[in-house]
XYZ file of C-alpha atoms in Angstrom:
344
model
C -113.258 -56.863 45.948
C -115.167 -59.740 48.175
C -114.771 -58.673 51.632
C -113.877 -61.354 54.609
C -110.043 -61.237 54.308
C -107.553 -62.496 57.238
C -108.174 -59.473 58.745
C -111.656 -60.628 60.311
C -110.668 -64.542 60.617
C -109.829 -63.161 64.189
C -109.255 -67.335 64.999
C -106.372 -66.976 63.112
C -105.017 -63.196 64.456
C -105.259 -65.333 68.730
C -103.603 -68.480 66.485
C -100.368 -66.568 65.613
C -97.085 -65.696 67.341
C -96.841 -61.741 66.984
C -94.415 -61.962 64.536
C -96.268 -64.529 62.023
C -99.964 -62.226 62.408
C -97.918 -59.457 61.133
C -96.654 -61.151 58.061
C -100.113 -61.839 57.075
C -101.569 -58.547 57.626
C -98.649 -57.226 55.180
C -99.276 -59.528 52.633
C -102.792 -59.260 52.696
C -103.461 -55.067 53.148
C -99.547 -53.938 51.830
C -99.242 -56.518 49.749
C -102.347 -57.125 48.098
C -102.376 -60.738 48.582
C -105.597 -62.399 47.880
C -107.925 -64.407 51.478
C -107.219 -67.310 49.914
C -103.453 -66.715 49.620
C -102.915 -65.146 52.828
C -105.125 -68.702 54.332
C -102.042 -71.042 52.391
C -99.034 -68.664 54.025
C -100.595 -69.225 57.598
C -101.377 -72.565 57.006
C -97.899 -73.672 55.747
C -96.183 -71.109 58.177
C -97.749 -72.284 61.861
C -97.273 -75.907 60.049
C -94.107 -74.763 60.147
C -93.576 -73.166 63.189
C -95.136 -75.582 65.236
C -92.415 -78.026 63.741
C -89.448 -75.163 65.574
C -91.605 -75.250 68.743
C -91.996 -79.076 69.014
C -88.231 -79.564 68.222
C -86.478 -76.704 69.059
C -88.265 -75.895 71.913
C -90.001 -78.611 73.790
C -86.892 -81.242 72.091
C -89.525 -83.449 71.166
C -88.751 -86.977 69.523
C -92.874 -87.547 68.335
C -95.376 -84.928 68.464
C -98.723 -84.248 66.483
C -98.389 -81.269 65.061
C -101.864 -80.284 65.385
C -101.551 -81.363 69.346
C -98.671 -77.572 69.456
C -99.845 -73.746 69.898
C -98.015 -71.897 68.664
C -99.549 -68.125 69.486
C -96.652 -68.199 72.375
C -93.836 -68.799 70.191
C -91.057 -65.934 71.106
C -89.736 -63.673 68.058
C -86.218 -65.183 69.765
C -86.942 -68.856 68.577
C -88.258 -67.792 65.215
C -85.495 -65.505 63.912
C -83.225 -68.153 65.418
C -84.076 -70.950 63.155
C -81.265 -71.948 60.581
C -81.566 -73.511 57.146
C -80.952 -77.065 58.754
C -83.971 -76.381 60.686
C -85.233 -75.641 57.279
C -84.283 -79.172 55.787
C -85.353 -81.215 58.423
C -88.495 -79.575 58.522
C -89.118 -80.612 54.656
C -87.480 -84.359 55.612
C -90.152 -84.400 58.469
C -93.350 -83.151 55.508
C -91.637 -85.764 52.714
C -91.007 -89.133 55.556
C -93.785 -88.054 57.662
C -96.314 -86.474 55.816
C -95.854 -87.572 52.276
C -96.341 -84.274 51.133
C -95.753 -83.971 47.053
C -92.838 -81.879 45.588
C -95.513 -79.142 44.316
C -96.580 -79.087 47.947
C -93.011 -79.063 49.349
C -92.190 -75.899 47.270
C -95.081 -74.089 48.163
C -94.383 -74.400 51.650
C -90.505 -73.026 50.889
C -92.265 -70.492 49.114
C -94.354 -69.129 52.527
C -91.249 -69.894 54.110
C -89.075 -67.995 51.938
C -92.034 -65.573 52.019
C -91.210 -64.890 55.676
C -88.209 -64.394 56.389
C -88.148 -62.339 53.615
C -90.502 -59.966 55.481
C -88.865 -60.157 58.299
C -85.110 -59.526 57.359
C -85.904 -56.322 54.793
C -89.528 -55.116 57.270
C -88.264 -55.525 60.289
C -84.717 -55.057 62.523
C -84.796 -58.457 64.008
C -83.017 -60.478 61.679
C -80.359 -59.225 59.290
C -79.858 -62.218 56.835
C -82.483 -64.901 55.760
C -82.095 -68.436 56.989
C -83.600 -69.457 53.627
C -81.988 -67.150 51.512
C -80.022 -70.233 49.842
C -82.616 -72.397 50.264
C -83.875 -74.197 46.424
C -87.507 -75.374 45.874
C -87.625 -78.860 45.418
C -86.996 -80.286 41.809
C -91.193 -80.879 40.139
C -91.383 -82.027 37.236
C -93.129 -80.444 34.921
C -96.507 -81.073 33.433
C -98.724 -79.464 30.861
C -101.971 -77.893 32.261
C -104.927 -79.406 32.886
C -107.791 -78.769 30.444
C -111.315 -79.362 28.649
C -111.629 -80.162 25.212
C -113.522 -78.192 22.898
C -116.242 -80.740 22.241
C -116.144 -80.855 26.351
C -116.170 -77.627 26.629
C -119.335 -77.625 24.326
C -120.936 -80.323 26.844
C -120.292 -78.013 29.869
C -122.237 -74.779 28.804
C -125.261 -77.136 27.227
C -125.815 -78.825 30.268
C -124.866 -75.847 32.193
C -127.860 -74.118 29.457
C -130.234 -76.789 30.114
C -130.458 -75.675 33.456
C -131.829 -72.739 32.961
C -129.585 -70.839 35.611
C -129.052 -67.374 33.856
C -126.414 -66.838 36.921
C -124.642 -70.139 36.541
C -124.642 -69.704 32.727
C -123.525 -66.414 33.461
C -120.583 -67.029 35.492
C -119.162 -70.419 33.737
C -119.318 -68.644 30.301
C -117.021 -65.731 31.442
C -114.853 -68.441 33.130
C -113.903 -70.540 29.938
C -114.360 -67.637 27.848
C -112.672 -65.103 29.569
C -109.524 -66.941 31.000
C -110.281 -65.581 34.533
C -109.239 -66.794 37.521
C -112.482 -67.222 40.069
C -111.367 -65.039 42.983
C -111.314 -62.433 39.528
C -114.939 -63.824 39.150
C -116.372 -63.384 42.243
C -114.581 -59.854 43.153
C -116.076 -58.429 39.731
C -118.685 -55.480 40.584
C -121.334 -54.546 38.306
C -119.638 -51.428 37.164
C -117.156 -53.621 36.086
C -118.509 -54.611 32.631
C -118.678 -51.888 30.007
C -121.012 -53.133 27.856
C -120.929 -50.251 25.090
C -117.356 -50.529 25.192
C -117.428 -54.768 25.947
C -114.383 -54.475 28.358
C -114.039 -56.029 31.868
C -112.002 -54.541 34.633
C -110.458 -57.191 36.862
C -108.475 -57.038 39.551
C -105.979 -59.743 39.209
C -103.645 -60.605 41.912
C -101.426 -57.837 43.850
C -104.304 -55.917 43.183
C -103.091 -54.953 39.528
C -105.682 -54.053 37.376
C -106.540 -55.226 34.016
C -109.157 -54.361 31.099
C -110.063 -57.379 28.858
C -112.420 -57.862 26.257
C -115.834 -59.949 26.536
C -116.959 -61.687 23.329
C -120.613 -61.404 22.441
C -121.283 -65.180 23.812
C -120.627 -63.011 27.246
C -122.923 -60.386 26.744
C -125.278 -62.191 25.799
C -125.460 -64.453 29.601
C -125.234 -61.185 31.091
C -128.180 -59.675 30.009
C -130.105 -63.055 30.331
C -128.164 -62.662 33.972
C -129.238 -58.692 34.746
C -132.393 -59.744 35.277
C -132.070 -62.285 37.892
C -129.859 -60.188 39.560
C -132.382 -56.997 40.226
C -135.048 -59.845 41.270
C -132.295 -61.031 43.810
C -131.693 -57.665 44.947
C -135.515 -56.565 45.306
C -136.165 -59.935 47.152
C -133.784 -59.080 49.745
C -134.015 -54.962 50.161
C -130.577 -54.898 48.658
C -130.124 -52.522 46.255
C -127.096 -51.025 46.979
C -124.691 -54.274 46.489
C -122.087 -54.003 44.176
C -121.092 -57.262 43.475
C -121.925 -58.716 39.839
C -122.569 -62.935 41.077
C -125.061 -62.840 44.209
C -125.692 -65.907 46.132
C -128.885 -66.717 46.965
C -129.236 -64.323 49.919
C -128.170 -61.409 47.527
C -124.977 -61.234 48.960
C -120.981 -61.374 47.007
C -121.702 -65.159 46.200
C -117.845 -67.268 47.619
C -115.483 -68.401 45.356
C -116.045 -71.708 46.886
C -119.486 -71.712 46.469
C -118.851 -71.386 42.387
C -116.219 -74.788 42.765
C -119.110 -76.453 44.149
C -122.104 -74.670 41.083
C -118.846 -76.261 38.788
C -118.624 -79.850 40.182
C -122.300 -79.948 39.770
C -122.443 -79.147 36.301
C -118.928 -81.442 35.831
C -121.118 -84.616 37.244
C -124.444 -83.915 35.023
C -122.042 -83.768 32.206
C -120.372 -86.513 32.500
C -116.972 -84.532 33.368
C -116.769 -85.727 36.786
C -113.768 -87.710 38.166
C -111.103 -85.925 36.252
C -109.624 -83.158 37.912
C -111.393 -80.389 36.189
C -112.095 -76.940 38.539
C -112.850 -72.917 38.219
C -108.820 -72.882 37.143
C -108.730 -75.917 34.576
C -111.494 -73.353 33.525
C -109.031 -70.571 32.763
C -106.000 -73.197 31.165
C -109.101 -73.929 29.484
C -110.179 -70.286 27.844
C -106.253 -69.790 27.515
C -106.063 -73.152 25.245
C -108.508 -72.823 23.309
C -107.342 -69.012 22.017
C -104.080 -70.487 21.137
C -105.101 -73.585 19.460
C -108.560 -71.797 17.441
C -108.211 -67.998 17.829
C -104.339 -67.828 17.564
C -103.374 -65.701 19.902
C -100.353 -64.577 20.429
C -97.883 -65.632 23.588
C -97.971 -62.243 24.490
C -101.299 -61.814 23.863
C -102.663 -64.208 25.715
C -100.019 -63.002 28.743
C -101.923 -60.268 28.796
C -105.845 -61.448 29.275
C -104.556 -64.170 31.706
C -102.879 -61.255 33.721
C -99.200 -63.461 33.943
C -96.363 -61.013 35.522
C -94.020 -63.403 33.549
C -93.637 -64.306 29.830
C -92.818 -68.143 30.789
C -95.908 -67.938 32.627
C -97.878 -68.253 29.624
C -95.729 -70.035 27.172
C -97.085 -73.666 28.950
C -99.966 -72.981 26.421
C -97.516 -73.138 23.529
C -97.856 -76.740 23.840
C -99.242 -78.688 21.451
C -102.204 -81.557 21.301
C -101.787 -84.645 20.539
C -104.665 -83.918 17.669
C -101.904 -81.796 17.020
C -99.661 -84.133 16.453
C -101.483 -87.059 15.259
C -102.586 -84.084 12.269
C -99.056 -82.823 12.030
C -97.767 -86.958 11.363
C -100.593 -88.052 8.843
C -99.529 -84.811 6.594
C -96.470 -85.661 5.861
C -96.205 -86.418 1.878
C -94.793 -89.703 3.049
C -97.024 -91.204 5.315
C -99.083 -92.766 2.290
C -96.137 -94.622 0.522
C -96.744 -98.328 1.352
C -94.760 -100.951 2.669
C -93.577 -103.787 0.223
C -95.023 -107.028 -0.075
C -92.502 -109.494 1.648
C -91.614 -112.989 -0.449
C -94.057 -115.200 1.137
C -96.859 -113.012 -0.089
C -95.459 -112.602 -3.607
C -95.089 -116.770 -3.451
C -98.436 -116.794 -2.990
């Protein structure tokens, strides 16, 4: 797994009241949440507690949240929050910050998780004020993904750059449907070439084994000597990470995002909202549309907890709809000529 989570972010610990700090440590070390997820909890809950302090402790009507510190916020204040307080905060995020429904839903989820921790793992609070809090309604939308043609254009662009590491990473993402956190967390020992399997460590430290295709194996074969040379040049023979930075250390998720952005731009695909996570959507969609993968098989490949999460990939593309309509036996029936046409 990639190192460098919340536990080493000293500025976070210093900025948190003890109760929030304990929650963040718990989510990372006990619940196995990724550093990115813990970062998200920190940011969401810091904003929430800044609002609570400004309104309930300082009695302010106008304030700049960035100027509010919460390291001294007492647990009694946190545990004294009511459902009305949370509604007031959500209204603030809507009217003052123009947060979308998706962003507000994420904030609600963070607040509910925080108070669930307090009520179940401490003796400070018996009933969570967020227990009856509903998630904001979110408009259902189809996942954004690259078409088959766009996927081929992207891979050809990466191949033309003659960078085996970048080609291998993007090949893994677009073929296996893994999360970027799973990609950067890979170790060399996780790939079993003879068995054609790859061990992934997903959300909550849940392990799963997936099969890799020939494209992934060939990309890996081309990358291996490059990886060995990087380690040799840096005198780092014991680095377990599969994908390395130029310095010979484990590559970061942010660096993968930057690399992908560069190739998307070169392929003429920038500005369309594509990202490493969209490559995950692409892999799942192509497996479903062209590989005939059953939704339950996709669930195992993607590492989803619930089948309902995977069922979003059973959408049909506009091209499929067009083909279905065109294939109707009545599609060739021509309209009769009008009387005016007949007179002519």
